[in-house]
Every structure is written in structure tokens, then in C-alpha cells.
Amino acid sequence: MDERTPANGRRTAPPPRRPGTAGRVRHRGVGERPNLLGGLGALAWLAVVVLPLYALVIATFQRGENYVPEGPLAPPSDPTLGNYATAVDKGLLGFIGNTALVTVGVVALVVVLAATTSFAVVRSRTRLTDTAFRMFLLGLAIPAQAVIIPVYVIIVRLELYDTLAAIVLPTAAFALPVCVLILVGSMRDISEELYEAMALDGAGPVRTFWRLVVPMSRSGLGTVAVYSALQAWNGFLFPLILTQSSDRRVITMGLYEFQGEYRVDVPGLLTAVVLSTVPLFLVYLVARRSLADGLMGVGGK
């Protein structure tokens, strides 16, 4: 008779094991040694990232006459907030407003055009759509500097010179190739069964696009929006060539206000840089997960 069988002949279940003990293998001394080399590398990379940010922010509280004698890394001996007031007095808020208008226009154009174009490329397998997609990919190899003269001529012929639209249109055009490439990869991740289910429900292309493709491509659309916003916010070439009035200046052109003929107001210039990065930094904080998912190619999942 088994030693766990009582006198009445009935078998009893073995005592329950403590949860988590089954299959546990203890390794002593493995993984307990710190990775000193990795820690030193992480500290070095942290210093590379943090040190310029520290120098940028600390300079905004220094006075112009003390910046060079004290050095860029020294804490200000006589801190001041006057640099922020000076930046506002020189029209920084107006530059930010113009840049925001340009950015919103570029993002709206790029998201609408890239989404509809990518949907046509994915669902309409014709020679025309394949050719159009190849033309978009060809646009990746054409830098804006190579075609700035034709762009200038077109803008002048359209009578858009020295307007914000003159910045919006070419900026959106040069952002479209990358955005179409991202969204095509995102929409191709949507399974064919979902498209067939929409077709069985009687949905046409427009309803399929709005009810299926757009919700399933949120990460890809977020990536496209952030990428195009970065291109518009940091653009320099098109504002330089296609505008000239002071009331049409964007941030990248407005920074020249802090540079004189014989002197550069470094603390004031860095203050303007810090203030100009705040709106885009907030956008990045909101959309950073969508940006990472879209770039990894899982936007449609």
C-alpha cells in the first residue's frame, strides 16, 4: 500500500505546492555582478546629452556682459529673467505664431494627402498607382536645395511670394515622400479579412477608409503628423528664399533679430531657442508613443 493511502483505502491528493516553486532553479552568483562597463558608458552618454542642455538653459539666466567672462558652464553670478522679456519685446511671440500657422497647414496637408494616397496605393493595385508610388519614392532622393530655383519661379508665378502659403506648400510637398512610405507600410499591416468583412457589410471605399483604415492606422498617422511638424517648425530654406517681410518671419528667421552687425546677444539668442522649442516638445510628449510605433512598422496593428 502506498504510504499516502490511508487505512480506509481512499487515496488523498498530494499536498499543494507553494506557488512559484515548481520549475524554479536557483543560480547563485549569476547576474549579481554589476556591469561596470555598461554603467560607465551610460554615464558618458548621459553627460553628452545633459551637458549641452544644461549650458543652453543656464545661459538664459545670464547677463550678456557676463556670459563670456564667466563661461558657458558657470552658474550665473547675477541671474536675471530679462532675457525672456527681451525675447518677447523683439517679436518672438509673433515668430512663434507664424511658425504655428505654417506647421498646422503643413500637417493638415500632409496627413490628408499622404493618407489618401497610401490607401490608393495599398488597395488599388494598378499600374498607375504603382507608378505614382515610385514617383513618391523618387522624391526621397531629391533635396530641396537642388530645386529651389524652380520652386521660387512657381511660387512667384502663383503670386504667393512673401506669404505663409509660400512656405506651407513646398514644405508639405517635400515631406510627402517619407510620409507616404510610412503610411503604406502601416496600412499594409491591416489584414485582408478586415477589408473583406467591410465589403460584405456593403461598405464602399470611402466608408472603408474612414471606418477601418483611419482607426487602424492611428500610430502611422501620428508618426506622419510629428514628422511633418518637425519639418515645418525647423524649416529654414523656404522661409529664407520665399519670404522677405518682417511680419512673415518664422522662428528660424526671427533668430536673426538677436544678431547685430558687430555683436551677438548669446543669452538672448539661446533664450529664444529655448522658448521656440517648448511647443514642439509638448507635441512630442503627447505623440511619442505613436511616433515610436509608427517608425517600427507596427502602426496598423
mmCIF file of C-alpha atoms in Angstrom, residues 17 48 79 132 138 140 168 206 235 282 285 296:
data_model
loop_
_atom_site.group_PDB
_atom_site.id
_atom_site.type_symbol
_atom_site.label_atom_id
_atom_site.label_comp_id
_atom_site.label_asym_id
_atom_site.label_seq_id
_atom_site.Cartn_x
_atom_site.Cartn_y
_atom_site.Cartn_z
ATOM 1 C CA ARG A 17 2.950 23.072 -3.802
ATOM 2 C CA VAL A 48 26.879 64.056 -23.677
ATOM 3 C CA PRO A 79 20.845 85.714 -12.537
ATOM 4 C CA ALA A 132 2.689 57.101 -58.617
ATOM 5 C CA LEU A 138 11.953 59.051 -56.189
ATOM 6 C CA LEU A 140 13.277 60.863 -51.365
ATOM 7 C CA VAL A 168 3.462 75.705 -46.451
ATOM 8 C CA VAL A 206 -14.858 55.965 -48.589
ATOM 9 C CA GLY A 235 12.423 74.738 -41.819
ATOM 10 C CA LEU A 282 4.928 69.367 -25.792
ATOM 11 C CA LEU A 285 5.464 64.304 -25.319
ATOM 12 C CA MET A 296 8.854 50.414 -36.016
#
